[in-house]
GROMACS .gro file of C-alpha atoms in nm:
model
  272
    1UNK     CA    1  -1.766  -3.893  -1.607
    2UNK     CA    2  -1.637  -3.588  -1.795
    3UNK     CA    3  -1.872  -3.380  -2.007
    4UNK     CA    4  -1.719  -3.497  -2.335
    5UNK     CA    5  -1.769  -3.864  -2.242
    6UNK     CA    6  -2.134  -3.842  -2.344
    7UNK     CA    7  -2.018  -3.857  -2.706
    8UNK     CA    8  -1.752  -4.127  -2.670
    9UNK     CA    9  -1.815  -4.496  -2.735
   10UNK     CA   10  -1.545  -4.749  -2.650
   11UNK     CA   11  -1.536  -5.122  -2.709
   12UNK     CA   12  -1.598  -5.186  -2.341
   13UNK     CA   13  -1.932  -5.011  -2.375
   14UNK     CA   14  -2.028  -5.119  -2.728
   15UNK     CA   15  -2.295  -5.359  -2.608
   16UNK     CA   16  -2.496  -5.052  -2.502
   17UNK     CA   17  -2.565  -5.002  -2.872
   18UNK     CA   18  -2.778  -5.315  -2.869
   19UNK     CA   19  -2.931  -5.307  -2.519
   20UNK     CA   20  -3.133  -5.035  -2.345
   21UNK     CA   21  -3.027  -4.916  -2.000
   22UNK     CA   22  -3.296  -5.056  -1.774
   23UNK     CA   23  -3.180  -4.838  -1.482
   24UNK     CA   24  -3.274  -4.514  -1.658
   25UNK     CA   25  -3.585  -4.351  -1.508
   26UNK     CA   26  -3.868  -4.225  -1.735
   27UNK     CA   27  -3.768  -3.864  -1.660
   28UNK     CA   28  -3.404  -3.930  -1.748
   29UNK     CA   29  -3.512  -4.104  -2.066
   30UNK     CA   30  -3.738  -3.811  -2.162
   31UNK     CA   31  -3.462  -3.556  -2.098
   32UNK     CA   32  -3.212  -3.763  -2.294
   33UNK     CA   33  -3.442  -3.786  -2.596
   34UNK     CA   34  -3.512  -3.413  -2.576
   35UNK     CA   35  -3.141  -3.334  -2.571
   36UNK     CA   36  -3.069  -3.540  -2.880
   37UNK     CA   37  -3.355  -3.361  -3.058
   38UNK     CA   38  -3.228  -3.011  -2.985
   39UNK     CA   39  -2.853  -3.085  -3.008
   40UNK     CA   40  -2.836  -3.043  -3.390
   41UNK     CA   41  -3.012  -2.705  -3.365
   42UNK     CA   42  -2.767  -2.587  -3.099
   43UNK     CA   43  -2.474  -2.717  -3.299
   44UNK     CA   44  -2.596  -2.536  -3.611
   45UNK     CA   45  -2.533  -2.211  -3.427
   46UNK     CA   46  -2.217  -2.302  -3.238
   47UNK     CA   47  -2.032  -2.531  -3.480
   48UNK     CA   48  -1.964  -2.269  -3.753
   49UNK     CA   49  -1.779  -2.066  -3.489
   50UNK     CA   50  -1.578  -2.363  -3.359
   51UNK     CA   51  -1.560  -2.626  -3.628
   52UNK     CA   52  -1.231  -2.564  -3.805
   53UNK     CA   53  -1.012  -2.514  -3.499
   54UNK     CA   54  -1.197  -2.745  -3.260
   55UNK     CA   55  -1.229  -3.024  -3.515
   56UNK     CA   56  -0.855  -3.013  -3.584
   57UNK     CA   57  -0.785  -3.019  -3.210
   58UNK     CA   58  -1.006  -3.326  -3.161
   59UNK     CA   59  -0.835  -3.507  -3.447
   60UNK     CA   60  -0.491  -3.411  -3.319
   61UNK     CA   61  -0.567  -3.548  -2.972
   62UNK     CA   62  -0.648  -3.890  -3.120
   63UNK     CA   63  -0.351  -3.877  -3.357
   64UNK     CA   64  -0.116  -3.805  -3.068
   65UNK     CA   65  -0.270  -4.089  -2.869
   66UNK     CA   66  -0.256  -4.360  -3.134
   67UNK     CA   67  -0.024  -4.287  -3.426
   68UNK     CA   68   0.332  -4.418  -3.428
   69UNK     CA   69   0.579  -4.524  -3.697
   70UNK     CA   70   0.521  -4.489  -4.073
   71UNK     CA   71   0.178  -4.424  -4.217
   72UNK     CA   72  -0.044  -4.265  -4.479
   73UNK     CA   73  -0.294  -3.980  -4.480
   74UNK     CA   74  -0.553  -4.005  -4.755
   75UNK     CA   75  -0.686  -3.688  -4.916
   76UNK     CA   76  -0.536  -3.446  -4.665
   77UNK     CA   77  -0.567  -3.164  -4.920
   78UNK     CA   78  -0.496  -2.840  -4.727
   79UNK     CA   79  -0.547  -2.979  -4.375
   80UNK     CA   80  -0.280  -3.239  -4.297
   81UNK     CA   81  -0.311  -3.396  -3.955
   82UNK     CA   82  -0.062  -3.305  -3.683
   83UNK     CA   83   0.098  -3.638  -3.593
   84UNK     CA   84   0.326  -3.715  -3.296
   85UNK     CA   85   0.695  -3.637  -3.305
   86UNK     CA   86   0.872  -3.923  -3.480
   87UNK     CA   87   0.572  -4.039  -3.682
   88UNK     CA   88   0.640  -4.028  -4.056
   89UNK     CA   89   0.336  -3.958  -4.274
   90UNK     CA   90   0.319  -3.986  -4.652
   91UNK     CA   91   0.027  -3.820  -4.828
   92UNK     CA   92  -0.193  -3.994  -5.083
   93UNK     CA   93  -0.421  -3.822  -5.334
   94UNK     CA   94  -0.556  -3.874  -5.683
   95UNK     CA   95  -0.389  -3.564  -5.828
   96UNK     CA   96  -0.082  -3.350  -5.751
   97UNK     CA   97  -0.123  -3.018  -5.570
   98UNK     CA   98  -0.061  -2.833  -5.898
   99UNK     CA   99  -0.395  -2.967  -6.026
  100UNK     CA  100  -0.579  -2.714  -5.809
  101UNK     CA  101  -0.390  -2.395  -5.894
  102UNK     CA  102  -0.615  -2.311  -6.188
  103UNK     CA  103  -0.941  -2.395  -6.010
  104UNK     CA  104  -1.090  -2.056  -5.910
  105UNK     CA  105  -1.245  -2.162  -5.578
  106UNK     CA  106  -0.912  -2.310  -5.462
  107UNK     CA  107  -0.690  -2.027  -5.583
  108UNK     CA  108  -0.598  -1.918  -5.231
  109UNK     CA  109  -0.571  -2.272  -5.088
  110UNK     CA  110  -0.234  -2.441  -5.043
  111UNK     CA  111  -0.291  -2.818  -5.059
  112UNK     CA  112  -0.018  -3.053  -4.946
  113UNK     CA  113   0.167  -3.213  -5.237
  114UNK     CA  114   0.099  -3.590  -5.222
  115UNK     CA  115   0.390  -3.831  -5.197
  116UNK     CA  116   0.183  -4.102  -5.366
  117UNK     CA  117  -0.059  -4.046  -5.656
  118UNK     CA  118  -0.318  -4.319  -5.610
  119UNK     CA  119  -0.684  -4.389  -5.548
  120UNK     CA  120  -0.724  -4.374  -5.170
  121UNK     CA  121  -0.995  -4.641  -5.183
  122UNK     CA  122  -0.777  -4.902  -5.354
  123UNK     CA  123  -0.416  -4.805  -5.266
  124UNK     CA  124  -0.306  -5.023  -5.555
  125UNK     CA  125   0.054  -4.904  -5.529
  126UNK     CA  126   0.088  -4.969  -5.155
  127UNK     CA  127   0.221  -5.312  -5.047
  128UNK     CA  128   0.028  -5.536  -4.808
  129UNK     CA  129   0.100  -5.503  -4.434
  130UNK     CA  130   0.337  -5.211  -4.489
  131UNK     CA  131   0.183  -4.928  -4.283
  132UNK     CA  132   0.165  -4.855  -3.912
  133UNK     CA  133  -0.134  -4.625  -3.954
  134UNK     CA  134  -0.379  -4.476  -4.202
  135UNK     CA  135  -0.560  -4.144  -4.153
  136UNK     CA  136  -0.874  -4.072  -4.356
  137UNK     CA  137  -1.085  -3.766  -4.276
  138UNK     CA  138  -1.399  -3.692  -4.480
  139UNK     CA  139  -1.309  -3.925  -4.762
  140UNK     CA  140  -1.511  -4.240  -4.694
  141UNK     CA  141  -1.847  -4.073  -4.761
  142UNK     CA  142  -1.723  -3.993  -5.114
  143UNK     CA  143  -1.636  -4.356  -5.192
  144UNK     CA  144  -1.909  -4.534  -5.393
  145UNK     CA  145  -1.799  -4.880  -5.275
  146UNK     CA  146  -1.726  -4.837  -4.904
  147UNK     CA  147  -1.632  -5.195  -4.818
  148UNK     CA  148  -1.373  -5.207  -5.097
  149UNK     CA  149  -1.198  -4.913  -4.930
  150UNK     CA  150  -1.215  -5.074  -4.586
  151UNK     CA  151  -1.079  -5.401  -4.721
  152UNK     CA  152  -0.782  -5.225  -4.883
  153UNK     CA  153  -0.707  -5.010  -4.580
  154UNK     CA  154  -0.692  -5.319  -4.362
  155UNK     CA  155  -0.483  -5.494  -4.627
  156UNK     CA  156  -0.204  -5.236  -4.618
  157UNK     CA  157  -0.195  -5.203  -4.238
  158UNK     CA  158   0.052  -5.408  -4.038
  159UNK     CA  159  -0.092  -5.626  -3.759
  160UNK     CA  160  -0.160  -5.382  -3.476
  161UNK     CA  161  -0.176  -5.093  -3.724
  162UNK     CA  162  -0.419  -4.807  -3.658
  163UNK     CA  163  -0.696  -4.670  -3.880
  164UNK     CA  164  -0.815  -4.321  -3.781
  165UNK     CA  165  -1.120  -4.227  -3.988
  166UNK     CA  166  -1.390  -3.960  -3.974
  167UNK     CA  167  -1.705  -3.878  -4.172
  168UNK     CA  168  -1.956  -3.593  -4.143
  169UNK     CA  169  -2.229  -3.657  -3.884
  170UNK     CA  170  -2.548  -3.643  -4.087
  171UNK     CA  171  -2.734  -3.449  -3.816
  172UNK     CA  172  -2.512  -3.142  -3.850
  173UNK     CA  173  -2.492  -3.078  -4.224
  174UNK     CA  174  -2.671  -3.074  -4.553
  175UNK     CA  175  -2.730  -3.453  -4.545
  176UNK     CA  176  -2.978  -3.420  -4.257
  177UNK     CA  177  -3.284  -3.501  -4.476
  178UNK     CA  178  -3.130  -3.824  -4.605
  179UNK     CA  179  -3.172  -4.174  -4.467
  180UNK     CA  180  -2.880  -4.327  -4.282
  181UNK     CA  181  -2.684  -4.579  -4.487
  182UNK     CA  182  -2.747  -4.936  -4.379
  183UNK     CA  183  -2.478  -5.201  -4.373
  184UNK     CA  184  -2.682  -5.416  -4.610
  185UNK     CA  185  -2.674  -5.130  -4.862
  186UNK     CA  186  -2.292  -5.137  -4.848
  187UNK     CA  187  -2.286  -5.515  -4.887
  188UNK     CA  188  -2.510  -5.482  -5.193
  189UNK     CA  189  -2.271  -5.222  -5.338
  190UNK     CA  190  -1.979  -5.459  -5.284
  191UNK     CA  191  -2.154  -5.753  -5.451
  192UNK     CA  192  -2.262  -5.539  -5.746
  193UNK     CA  193  -1.901  -5.436  -5.810
  194UNK     CA  194  -1.843  -5.247  -6.133
  195UNK     CA  195  -2.204  -5.311  -6.239
  196UNK     CA  196  -2.322  -5.096  -5.947
  197UNK     CA  197  -2.553  -4.811  -6.053
  198UNK     CA  198  -2.470  -4.492  -5.862
  199UNK     CA  199  -2.752  -4.289  -6.017
  200UNK     CA  200  -2.979  -4.365  -5.719
  201UNK     CA  201  -2.730  -4.189  -5.491
  202UNK     CA  202  -2.726  -3.881  -5.713
  203UNK     CA  203  -3.105  -3.882  -5.743
  204UNK     CA  204  -3.142  -3.890  -5.364
  205UNK     CA  205  -2.900  -3.599  -5.329
  206UNK     CA  206  -3.080  -3.399  -5.599
  207UNK     CA  207  -3.421  -3.444  -5.436
  208UNK     CA  208  -3.343  -3.432  -5.063
  209UNK     CA  209  -3.036  -3.207  -5.045
  210UNK     CA  210  -3.091  -2.970  -5.339
  211UNK     CA  211  -3.472  -2.984  -5.347
  212UNK     CA  212  -3.490  -3.054  -5.720
  213UNK     CA  213  -3.789  -3.211  -5.893
  214UNK     CA  214  -3.886  -3.346  -6.233
  215UNK     CA  215  -3.644  -3.300  -6.521
  216UNK     CA  216  -3.408  -3.099  -6.299
  217UNK     CA  217  -3.333  -3.422  -6.111
  218UNK     CA  218  -3.242  -3.599  -6.435
  219UNK     CA  219  -3.020  -3.308  -6.537
  220UNK     CA  220  -2.842  -3.319  -6.203
  221UNK     CA  221  -2.785  -3.694  -6.223
  222UNK     CA  222  -2.636  -3.652  -6.569
  223UNK     CA  223  -2.393  -3.375  -6.471
  224UNK     CA  224  -2.330  -3.421  -6.096
  225UNK     CA  225  -1.972  -3.395  -5.973
  226UNK     CA  226  -1.808  -3.720  -5.860
  227UNK     CA  227  -1.728  -3.586  -5.512
  228UNK     CA  228  -2.078  -3.615  -5.367
  229UNK     CA  229  -2.164  -3.785  -5.038
  230UNK     CA  230  -2.266  -4.130  -5.152
  231UNK     CA  231  -2.332  -4.253  -4.797
  232UNK     CA  232  -2.431  -4.088  -4.471
  233UNK     CA  233  -2.389  -4.175  -4.104
  234UNK     CA  234  -2.433  -4.031  -3.757
  235UNK     CA  235  -2.219  -4.133  -3.461
  236UNK     CA  236  -2.432  -4.433  -3.362
  237UNK     CA  237  -2.469  -4.571  -3.714
  238UNK     CA  238  -2.100  -4.511  -3.789
  239UNK     CA  239  -2.005  -4.706  -3.477
  240UNK     CA  240  -2.240  -4.989  -3.571
  241UNK     CA  241  -2.098  -4.984  -3.923
  242UNK     CA  242  -1.750  -5.063  -3.791
  243UNK     CA  243  -1.876  -5.338  -3.562
  244UNK     CA  244  -2.066  -5.495  -3.853
  245UNK     CA  245  -1.766  -5.450  -4.085
  246UNK     CA  246  -1.539  -5.625  -3.835
  247UNK     CA  247  -1.775  -5.923  -3.834
  248UNK     CA  248  -1.803  -5.911  -4.213
  249UNK     CA  249  -1.424  -5.928  -4.249
  250UNK     CA  250  -1.398  -6.211  -3.994
  251UNK     CA  251  -1.261  -6.001  -3.711
  252UNK     CA  252  -0.971  -5.855  -3.913
  253UNK     CA  253  -0.983  -5.540  -3.700
  254UNK     CA  254  -1.132  -5.411  -3.376
  255UNK     CA  255  -1.299  -5.084  -3.286
  256UNK     CA  256  -1.104  -4.907  -3.011
  257UNK     CA  257  -1.323  -4.599  -2.973
  258UNK     CA  258  -1.567  -4.371  -3.152
  259UNK     CA  259  -1.680  -4.019  -3.073
  260UNK     CA  260  -1.848  -3.708  -3.211
  261UNK     CA  261  -1.600  -3.437  -3.294
  262UNK     CA  262  -1.773  -3.105  -3.371
  263UNK     CA  263  -2.000  -3.214  -3.654
  264UNK     CA  264  -1.823  -3.534  -3.749
  265UNK     CA  265  -1.814  -3.894  -3.630
  266UNK     CA  266  -1.463  -4.023  -3.577
  267UNK     CA  267  -1.349  -4.380  -3.510
  268UNK     CA  268  -1.024  -4.552  -3.420
  269UNK     CA  269  -0.968  -4.909  -3.542
  270UNK     CA  270  -0.680  -5.151  -3.493
  271UNK     CA  271  -0.589  -5.433  -3.729
  272UNK     CA  272  -0.576  -5.763  -3.544
   0.00000   0.00000   0.00000
């Protein structure tokens, strides 16, 4: 086993998520638990030095392995994914690149100009079964209704099409104090539809991420930007999310692999 394999989960090993390894000795179990406790602290020091370049390399490796044909990248902004030679990617975003030129903090950023102006969670302008792949990096956590996005991504993929998606790993960022998002929470969001109240998400962020209390929480909820992290995962919960989502959508897709990639959890899915 290579060193990086400790953070890779494939479908052939997915049952390990639900069953303990009875061959593991007490000492091995103790060391393993200790490692997972100290890993975020180690990563807090190392990841800032490596994250941008190493994260892009990890994404590129998976893109080269899986992406072929014609596809979409959602919310690429200034970091479009390097796809294999011959793959043809169109970029999707809510606003054109010119939208950002007058925003002070993005003055020196050069975002890719989207080919399609659309909501990446609904893809209303994209026909069914028309894409060979979809790439979505650090977008899903910003979507209030996660399962709506998943349903639409699967809708526009051709049979055999690939979904390459990543979210921040809660353990390595500002979401560390927050509870992991359960699948039932996402189902409840889906059933609530437009009547869903997102204020609870903003309140949790205000209290646990920003440390606000009292009236400051109410002020934050009233004025919070729409691009907050509504939901949070780590690698294990993100992997379980996709297994549960596959069951929820009657096996419409399968999980090919999942791994930690320098502070993010990344998964590869294939439409059946």
